PDB file of C-alpha atoms in Angstrom:
ATOM      1  CA  MET E1093      78.041 111.212  92.702  1.00 41.00           C
ATOM      2  CA  GLN E1094      77.509 114.006  90.209  1.00 40.00           C
ATOM      3  CA  GLY E1095      76.174 116.199  93.009  1.00 38.00           C
ATOM      4  CA  PHE E1096      79.659 116.711  94.422  1.00 48.00           C
ATOM      5  CA  ARG E1097      81.488 119.892  93.523  1.00 55.00           C
ATOM      6  CA  GLY E1098      84.644 118.937  91.682  1.00 58.00           C
ATOM      7  CA  PHE E1099      82.927 116.139  89.743  1.00 60.00           C
ATOM      8  CA  ALA E1100      82.732 118.089  86.476  1.00 64.00           C
ATOM      9  CA  HIS E1101      86.354 119.214  86.670  1.00 69.00           C
ATOM     10  CA  ILE E1102      87.651 115.616  86.885  1.00 75.00           C
ATOM     11  CA  LYS E1103      86.620 115.090  83.252  1.00 71.00           C
ATOM     12  CA  ASN E1104      88.632 118.104  82.029  1.00 75.00           C
ATOM     13  CA  LEU E1105      91.929 117.940  83.897  1.00 80.00           C
ATOM     14  CA  THR E1106      95.044 119.269  82.186  1.00 81.00           C
ATOM     15  CA  PRO E1107      98.206 117.101  82.116  1.00 78.00           C
ATOM     16  CA  GLU E1108      99.717 119.247  84.892  1.00 81.00           C
ATOM     17  CA  GLU E1109      96.589 118.849  87.029  1.00 83.00           C
ATOM     18  CA  LYS E1110      96.594 115.080  86.465  1.00 82.00           C
ATOM     19  CA  THR E1111     100.219 114.911  87.595  1.00 81.00           C
ATOM     20  CA  LEU E1112      99.365 116.723  90.805  1.00 83.00           C
ATOM     21  CA  CYS E1113      96.272 114.583  91.440  1.00 84.00           C
ATOM     22  CA  ASP E1114      98.353 111.439  90.864  1.00 81.00           C
ATOM     23  CA  ARG E1115     100.759 112.609  93.587  1.00 82.00           C
ATOM     24  CA  VAL E1116      97.927 113.399  95.971  1.00 84.00           C
ATOM     25  CA  PHE E1117      96.301 110.044  95.226  1.00 82.00           C
ATOM     26  CA  ARG E1118      99.414 108.286  96.578  1.00 77.00           C
ATOM     27  CA  GLY E1119      99.028 110.242  99.808  1.00 80.00           C
ATOM     28  CA  PRO E1120      98.477 113.825 101.075  1.00 82.00           C
ATOM     29  CA  ILE E1121     101.351 116.175 100.186  1.00 82.00           C
ATOM     30  CA  ASN E1122     102.633 119.338 101.835  1.00 79.00           C
ATOM     31  CA  ILE E1123     100.943 122.444 100.480  1.00 74.00           C
ATOM     32  CA  GLY E1124     104.282 124.209 100.128  1.00 64.00           C
ATOM     33  CA  GLN E1125     105.527 121.482  97.787  1.00 53.00           C
ATOM     34  CA  SER E1126     102.459 121.640  95.569  1.00 49.00           C
ATOM     35  CA  TYR E1127     102.335 125.435  95.259  1.00 50.00           C
ATOM     36  CA  SER E1128     106.009 125.960  94.490  1.00 49.00           C
ATOM     37  CA  SER E1129     105.774 126.343  90.689  1.00 46.00           C
ATOM     38  CA  THR E1130     102.529 126.542  88.686  1.00 42.00           C
ATOM     39  CA  SER E1131     100.466 127.577  91.680  1.00 59.00           C
ATOM     40  CA  GLY E1132      97.556 128.842  89.599  1.00 65.00           C
ATOM     41  CA  LYS E1133      96.631 125.393  88.347  1.00 62.00           C
ATOM     42  CA  GLU E1134      96.960 123.805  91.782  1.00 68.00           C
ATOM     43  CA  LYS E1135      94.841 126.463  93.443  1.00 75.00           C
ATOM     44  CA  LYS E1136      92.209 125.968  90.746  1.00 77.00           C
ATOM     45  CA  LEU E1137      91.760 122.377  91.931  1.00 82.00           C
ATOM     46  CA  VAL E1138      91.121 123.693  95.437  1.00 80.00           C
ATOM     47  CA  ARG E1139      88.676 126.346  94.214  1.00 78.00           C
ATOM     48  CA  THR E1140      86.677 123.730  92.308  1.00 78.00           C
ATOM     49  CA  ASN E1141      86.686 121.601  95.484  1.00 78.00           C
ATOM     50  CA  LEU E1142      88.364 118.596  93.861  1.00 83.00           C
ATOM     51  CA  LEU E1143      91.249 118.987  96.318  1.00 86.00           C
ATOM     52  CA  SER E1144      91.242 120.641  99.717  1.00 85.00           C
ATOM     53  CA  GLU E1145      93.721 121.941 102.280  1.00 84.00           C
ATOM     54  CA  GLN E1146      93.740 119.785 105.411  1.00 79.00           C
ATOM     55  CA  ASP E1147      96.199 120.382 108.269  1.00 81.00           C
ATOM     56  CA  GLY E1148      98.813 121.925 106.013  1.00 81.00           C
ATOM     57  CA  LYS E1149      98.498 119.190 103.397  1.00 84.00           C
ATOM     58  CA  LEU E1150      96.760 118.852 100.067  1.00 85.00           C
ATOM     59  CA  ASP E1151      94.286 115.967  99.774  1.00 86.00           C
ATOM     60  CA  PHE E1152      91.141 115.041  97.887  1.00 85.00           C
ATOM     61  CA  ALA E1153      88.115 116.891  99.213  1.00 83.00           C
ATOM     62  CA  SER E1154      86.287 113.627  99.974  1.00 81.00           C
ATOM     63  CA  PRO E1155      86.750 109.848  99.714  1.00 78.00           C
ATOM     64  CA  TYR E1156      84.086 109.851  97.002  1.00 76.00           C
ATOM     65  CA  LEU E1157      86.122 112.212  94.806  1.00 81.00           C
ATOM     66  CA  ARG E1158      89.246 110.138  95.385  1.00 81.00           C
ATOM     67  CA  ALA E1159      87.396 106.988  94.307  1.00 78.00           C
ATOM     68  CA  LEU E1160      85.889 108.802  91.341  1.00 78.00           C
ATOM     69  CA  TYR E1161      89.332 110.053  90.279  1.00 81.00           C
ATOM     70  CA  LEU E1162      90.635 106.472  90.473  1.00 78.00           C
ATOM     71  CA  GLN E1163      87.803 105.298  88.240  1.00 73.00           C
ATOM     72  CA  ARG E1164      88.180 108.117  85.707  1.00 74.00           C
ATOM     73  CA  ARG E1165      91.993 107.972  85.623  1.00 72.00           C
ATOM     74  CA  TRP E1166      92.695 104.244  85.502  1.00 66.00           C
ATOM     75  CA  GLY E1167      89.455 102.583  84.472  1.00 62.00           C
ATOM     76  CA  SER E1168      86.119 101.563  85.900  1.00 58.00           C
ATOM     77  CA  THR E1169      85.494  98.997  88.605  1.00 62.00           C
ATOM     78  CA  ILE E1170      83.591  95.816  87.815  1.00 67.00           C
ATOM     79  CA  ARG E1171      80.939  95.456  90.504  1.00 77.00           C
ATOM     80  CA  PRO E1172      79.549  92.076  91.590  1.00 82.00           C
ATOM     81  CA  ILE E1173      75.866  91.218  91.215  1.00 85.00           C
ATOM     82  CA  ILE E1174      75.465  89.183  94.416  1.00 86.00           C
ATOM     83  CA  PRO E1175      76.301  90.964  97.712  1.00 86.00           C
ATOM     84  CA  PRO E1176      78.425  89.368 100.464  1.00 89.00           C
ATOM     85  CA  GLN E1177      76.493  86.839 102.525  1.00 85.00           C
ATOM     86  CA  ASP E1178      77.395  88.436 105.856  1.00 87.00           C
ATOM     87  CA  PHE E1179      79.775  90.922 107.473  1.00 86.00           C
ATOM     88  CA  LYS E1180      82.622  88.407 107.724  1.00 86.00           C
ATOM     89  CA  SER E1181      82.384  87.647 104.023  1.00 88.00           C
ATOM     90  CA  PHE E1182      82.379  91.369 103.265  1.00 90.00           C
ATOM     91  CA  LEU E1183      85.416  92.001 105.452  1.00 89.00           C
ATOM     92  CA  ARG E1184      87.437  89.102 104.051  1.00 89.00           C
ATOM     93  CA  GLY E1185      86.513  90.008 100.493  1.00 89.00           C
ATOM     94  CA  THR E1186      87.555  93.613 101.088  1.00 90.00           C
ATOM     95  CA  PHE E1187      90.995  92.674 102.397  1.00 90.00           C
ATOM     96  CA  THR E1188      91.414  90.163  99.567  1.00 88.00           C
ATOM     97  CA  ASN E1189      90.843  92.981  97.069  1.00 87.00           C
ATOM     98  CA  MET E1190      93.416  95.242  98.698  1.00 88.00           C
ATOM     99  CA  ASN E1191      96.588  95.900  96.707  1.00 84.00           C
ATOM    100  CA  ALA E1192      99.640  94.786  98.706  1.00 84.00           C
ATOM    101  CA  GLU E1193     102.083  96.642  96.451  1.00 81.00           C
ATOM    102  CA  ALA E1194     100.164  99.910  96.732  1.00 81.00           C
ATOM    103  CA  ILE E1195     100.118  99.618 100.532  1.00 83.00           C
ATOM    104  CA  ARG E1196     103.789  98.667 100.712  1.00 81.00           C
ATOM    105  CA  ASN E1197     104.884 101.608  98.543  1.00 80.00           C
ATOM    106  CA  SER E1198     102.503 104.226  99.942  1.00 80.00           C
ATOM    107  CA  TYR E1199     103.961 107.610 100.908  1.00 80.00           C
ATOM    108  CA  CYS E1200     101.113 108.160 103.379  1.00 80.00           C
ATOM    109  CA  ILE E1201     103.197 107.322 106.449  1.00 82.00           C
ATOM    110  CA  GLY E1202     103.859 108.979 109.783  1.00 81.00           C
ATOM    111  CA  THR E1203     107.119 109.831 111.538  1.00 84.00           C
ATOM    112  CA  ASP E1204     107.133 106.281 112.918  1.00 80.00           C
ATOM    113  CA  GLU E1205     107.337 104.938 109.324  1.00 80.00           C
ATOM    114  CA  ARG E1206     103.952 103.281 109.697  1.00 81.00           C
ATOM    115  CA  LEU E1207     100.975 103.797 107.421  1.00 81.00           C
ATOM    116  CA  LEU E1208      98.648 106.561 108.527  1.00 80.00           C
ATOM    117  CA  GLU E1209      95.045 105.674 109.265  1.00 78.00           C
ATOM    118  CA  ARG E1210      94.009 107.709 106.218  1.00 79.00           C
ATOM    119  CA  ALA E1211      95.937 105.350 103.939  1.00 82.00           C
ATOM    120  CA  TRP E1212      93.985 102.380 105.296  1.00 84.00           C
ATOM    121  CA  GLN E1213      90.698 104.253 104.925  1.00 84.00           C
ATOM    122  CA  MET E1214      91.329 104.988 101.247  1.00 84.00           C
ATOM    123  CA  GLU E1215      92.435 101.449 100.392  1.00 86.00           C
ATOM    124  CA  PHE E1216      89.570  99.956 102.391  1.00 88.00           C
ATOM    125  CA  TYR E1217      87.048 102.113 100.528  1.00 87.00           C
ATOM    126  CA  ARG E1218      88.540 101.233  97.122  1.00 86.00           C
ATOM    127  CA  ALA E1219      88.543  97.502  97.888  1.00 88.00           C
ATOM    128  CA  ALA E1220      85.076  97.530  99.476  1.00 89.00           C
ATOM    129  CA  THR E1221      83.507  98.994  96.328  1.00 87.00           C
ATOM    130  CA  GLN E1222      84.761  95.914  94.444  1.00 86.00           C
ATOM    131  CA  VAL E1223      82.952  93.605  96.882  1.00 89.00           C
ATOM    132  CA  LEU E1224      79.588  95.391  97.002  1.00 90.00           C
ATOM    133  CA  PRO E1225      77.063  95.513  94.128  1.00 89.00           C
ATOM    134  CA  ALA E1226      76.370  98.908  92.602  1.00 85.00           C
ATOM    135  CA  ASN E1227      73.045  99.185  94.453  1.00 87.00           C
ATOM    136  CA  VAL E1228      74.660  98.676  97.889  1.00 88.00           C
ATOM    137  CA  LEU E1229      76.344 101.879  98.982  1.00 85.00           C
ATOM    138  CA  ILE E1230      79.215 102.369 101.405  1.00 85.00           C
ATOM    139  CA  SER E1231      79.308 105.849 102.946  1.00 81.00           C
ATOM    140  CA  PRO E1232      82.412 107.381 104.589  1.00 78.00           C
ATOM    141  CA  ASP E1233      82.722 109.685 107.629  1.00 72.00           C
ATOM    142  CA  VAL E1234      79.154 109.228 108.860  1.00 68.00           C
ATOM    143  CA  GLY E1235      79.592 109.641 112.631  1.00 59.00           C
ATOM    144  CA  THR E1236      77.975 113.057 112.792  1.00 58.00           C
ATOM    145  CA  TYR E1237      74.922 111.760 110.911  1.00 56.00           C
ATOM    146  CA  TRP E1238      74.251 109.314 113.761  1.00 54.00           C
ATOM    147  CA  GLY E1239      74.994 111.878 116.444  1.00 57.00           C
ATOM    148  CA  SER E1240      78.316 110.287 117.404  1.00 54.00           C
ATOM    149  CA  SER E1241      80.992 112.322 119.187  1.00 52.00           C
ATOM    150  CA  GLY E1242      83.518 111.148 116.583  1.00 53.00           C
ATOM    151  CA  TYR E1243      83.648 110.104 112.953  1.00 56.00           C
ATOM    152  CA  MET E1244      82.637 106.584 111.993  1.00 64.00           C
ATOM    153  CA  ASP E1245      84.759 105.644 108.975  1.00 75.00           C
ATOM    154  CA  PHE E1246      82.176 103.731 106.926  1.00 82.00           C
ATOM    155  CA  PHE E1247      78.560 102.667 106.933  1.00 81.00           C
ATOM    156  CA  VAL E1248      77.075 100.046 104.578  1.00 84.00           C
ATOM    157  CA  ASP E1249      73.360 100.578 104.137  1.00 76.00           C
ATOM    158  CA  ASP E1250      70.737  98.546 102.188  1.00 74.00           C
ATOM    159  CA  ASN E1251      69.311  97.062 105.422  1.00 77.00           C
ATOM    160  CA  ARG E1252      72.727  95.754 106.422  1.00 76.00           C
ATOM    161  CA  SER E1253      73.641  98.571 108.820  1.00 76.00           C
ATOM    162  CA  TRP E1254      77.327  97.641 108.981  1.00 82.00           C
ATOM    163  CA  ALA E1255      79.200 100.323 110.920  1.00 79.00           C
ATOM    164  CA  ILE E1256      82.981 100.265 110.478  1.00 82.00           C
ATOM    165  CA  GLU E1257      85.732 102.177 112.250  1.00 79.00           C
ATOM    166  CA  LEU E1258      89.348 101.488 111.347  1.00 78.00           C
ATOM    167  CA  LEU E1259      92.076 101.788 113.967  1.00 69.00           C
ATOM    168  CA  ARG E1260      95.797 101.961 113.409  1.00 59.00           C
ATOM    169  CA  ASP E1261      97.850  99.815 115.787  1.00 49.00           C
ATOM    170  CA  GLY E1262      95.324 100.052 118.605  1.00 50.00           C
ATOM    171  CA  GLU E1263      95.009 103.831 118.697  1.00 51.00           C
ATOM    172  CA  LYS E1264      91.746 105.052 120.291  1.00 49.00           C
ATOM    173  CA  ALA E1265      90.793 101.461 121.052  1.00 39.00           C
ATOM    174  CA  LYS E1266      88.670 102.398 124.054  1.00 40.00           C
ATOM    175  CA  GLU E1267      86.604 104.836 121.992  1.00 39.00           C
ATOM    176  CA  TRP E1268      86.318 102.842 118.772  1.00 36.00           C
ATOM    177  CA  ALA E1269      86.820  99.095 118.684  1.00 37.00           C
ATOM    178  CA  ILE E1270      85.610  97.702 115.409  1.00 63.00           C
ATOM    179  CA  ILE E1271      88.573  96.799 113.151  1.00 76.00           C
ATOM    180  CA  ASP E1272      92.102  97.215 114.523  1.00 74.00           C
ATOM    181  CA  ILE E1273      94.720  96.959 111.744  1.00 79.00           C
ATOM    182  CA  ARG E1274      98.190  96.180 113.102  1.00 78.00           C
ATOM    183  CA  HIS E1275     101.507  96.900 111.379  1.00 78.00           C
ATOM    184  CA  PRO E1276     103.739  93.883 110.566  1.00 78.00           C
ATOM    185  CA  GLY E1277     105.950  92.938 113.489  1.00 71.00           C
ATOM    186  CA  LEU E1278     103.730  94.305 116.244  1.00 68.00           C
ATOM    187  CA  PRO E1279     102.752  91.866 119.030  1.00 61.00           C
ATOM    188  CA  ASN E1280      99.611  89.823 118.380  1.00 59.00           C
ATOM    189  CA  ASN E1281      98.233  90.393 121.866  1.00 57.00           C
ATOM    190  CA  ASN E1282      94.627  91.497 122.226  1.00 57.00           C
ATOM    191  CA  PRO E1283      94.253  95.152 123.317  1.00 52.00           C
ATOM    192  CA  GLU E1284      91.846  96.238 126.053  1.00 54.00           C
ATOM    193  CA  TYR E1285      88.468  96.852 124.426  1.00 48.00           C
ATOM    194  CA  SER E1286      85.220  98.039 125.938  1.00 49.00           C
ATOM    195  CA  ALA E1287      82.997  95.085 126.749  1.00 53.00           C
ATOM    196  CA  ASP E1288      80.028  96.465 124.843  1.00 50.00           C
ATOM    197  CA  ARG E1289      81.805  96.698 121.472  1.00 56.00           C
ATOM    198  CA  HIS E1290      82.419  94.012 118.885  1.00 69.00           C
ATOM    199  CA  TRP E1291      86.111  93.902 118.017  1.00 77.00           C
ATOM    200  CA  ILE E1292      88.157  92.450 115.177  1.00 84.00           C
ATOM    201  CA  ASN E1293      91.953  92.346 115.022  1.00 84.00           C
ATOM    202  CA  VAL E1294      93.727  92.441 111.665  1.00 87.00           C
ATOM    203  CA  TYR E1295      97.421  91.516 111.824  1.00 87.00           C
ATOM    204  CA  CYS E1296      99.377  92.470 108.704  1.00 86.00           C
ATOM    205  CA  GLN E1297     102.033  89.924 107.762  1.00 87.00           C
ATOM    206  CA  GLU E1298     105.492  90.395 106.261  1.00 82.00           C
ATOM    207  CA  ASN E1299     105.598  92.583 103.120  1.00 81.00           C
ATOM    208  CA  TRP E1300     101.819  93.109 103.424  1.00 83.00           C
ATOM    209  CA  LYS E1301     101.176  89.946 101.383  1.00 85.00           C
ATOM    210  CA  SER E1302      98.468  88.738 103.741  1.00 89.00           C
ATOM    211  CA  VAL E1303      96.593  89.580 106.925  1.00 89.00           C
ATOM    212  CA  ILE E1304      95.293  87.479 109.791  1.00 89.00           C
ATOM    213  CA  ILE E1305      91.713  88.443 110.677  1.00 88.00           C
ATOM    214  CA  GLU E1306      90.810  87.472 114.229  1.00 86.00           C
ATOM    215  CA  ASP E1307      87.538  87.804 116.116  1.00 82.00           C
ATOM    216  CA  LYS E1308      86.149  86.046 119.174  1.00 79.00           C
ATOM    217  CA  ASP E1309      85.286  82.957 117.086  1.00 80.00           C
ATOM    218  CA  GLU E1310      88.211  82.278 114.750  1.00 85.00           C
ATOM    219  CA  ARG E1311      91.457  83.344 113.086  1.00 88.00           C
ATOM    220  CA  VAL E1312      91.601  83.390 109.273  1.00 90.00           C
ATOM    221  CA  GLU E1313      94.527  84.302 107.020  1.00 91.00           C
ATOM    222  CA  VAL E1314      93.560  86.298 103.931  1.00 89.00           C
ATOM    223  CA  LYS E1315      95.954  86.963 101.052  1.00 87.00           C
ATOM    224  CA  LEU E1316      95.908  90.453  99.531  1.00 87.00           C
ATOM    225  CA  MET E1317      95.270  89.655  95.870  1.00 79.00           C
ATOM    226  CA  GLY E1318      94.379  93.026  94.386  1.00 72.00           C
ATOM    227  CA  SER E1319      91.395  92.354  92.126  1.00 44.00           C
ATOM    228  CA  ASN E1320      92.066  88.675  91.438  1.00 44.00           C
ATOM    229  CA  TYR E1321      90.291  86.182  93.691  1.00 39.00           C
ATOM    230  CA  GLU E1322      89.702  85.342  97.333  1.00 41.00           C
ATOM    231  CA  THR E1323      91.977  83.013  99.287  1.00 44.00           C
ATOM    232  CA  PHE E1324      91.095  82.169 102.903  1.00 44.00           C
ATOM    233  CA  THR E1325      92.981  79.837 105.245  1.00 47.00           C
ATOM    234  CA  LYS E1326      91.660  78.945 108.688  1.00 49.00           C
ATOM    235  CA  LEU E1327      94.426  78.859 111.305  1.00 46.00           C
TER     236      LEU E1327
END
């Protein structure tokens, strides 16, 4: 973690820099909005590679730095000692540890008023680190490492080899078909997936209080409990 540029600067942020990073943590912001006043301090965060300019918006330079900022700013994460028994346990535990209020109030939305895929990626990463022991690493954006034509969102190593790609409302389903997260109110019909890919549907329920996780074997409702405890209900 300390090998990332921007790591050292996180420990010495000024109050103004913390305010900006707090805004960016809630979701990428327009560069014009962030550079309007004390531009020198904002540009310093880009020069130190804590933040970066991406498609006209200001965001953290990597998911690792975002997670590290969360830890430094609001406290450390208690990691479990025993890893999840299997992929299903990992997935259900991750969604259980998601924060429904943070998702519901996120500013990281598109013109259709739905959460952007990036918002799900950040919350998934944060919640997943609370499910995995400290010696089991989850790596983001690893598609190029495996020679893929696109970016795989996450890879859990330690002989587990869990490859995870998050979709938003079925987008790119024919290219990536791992976990399809659906906005509340969308139809619960199965999209057309390639036959050679394992698929999982996640249907978000009203007010993001729970999700229904469906695969070819079963449907399970999981309540989003933040960092409290796991609650599963078979349907």
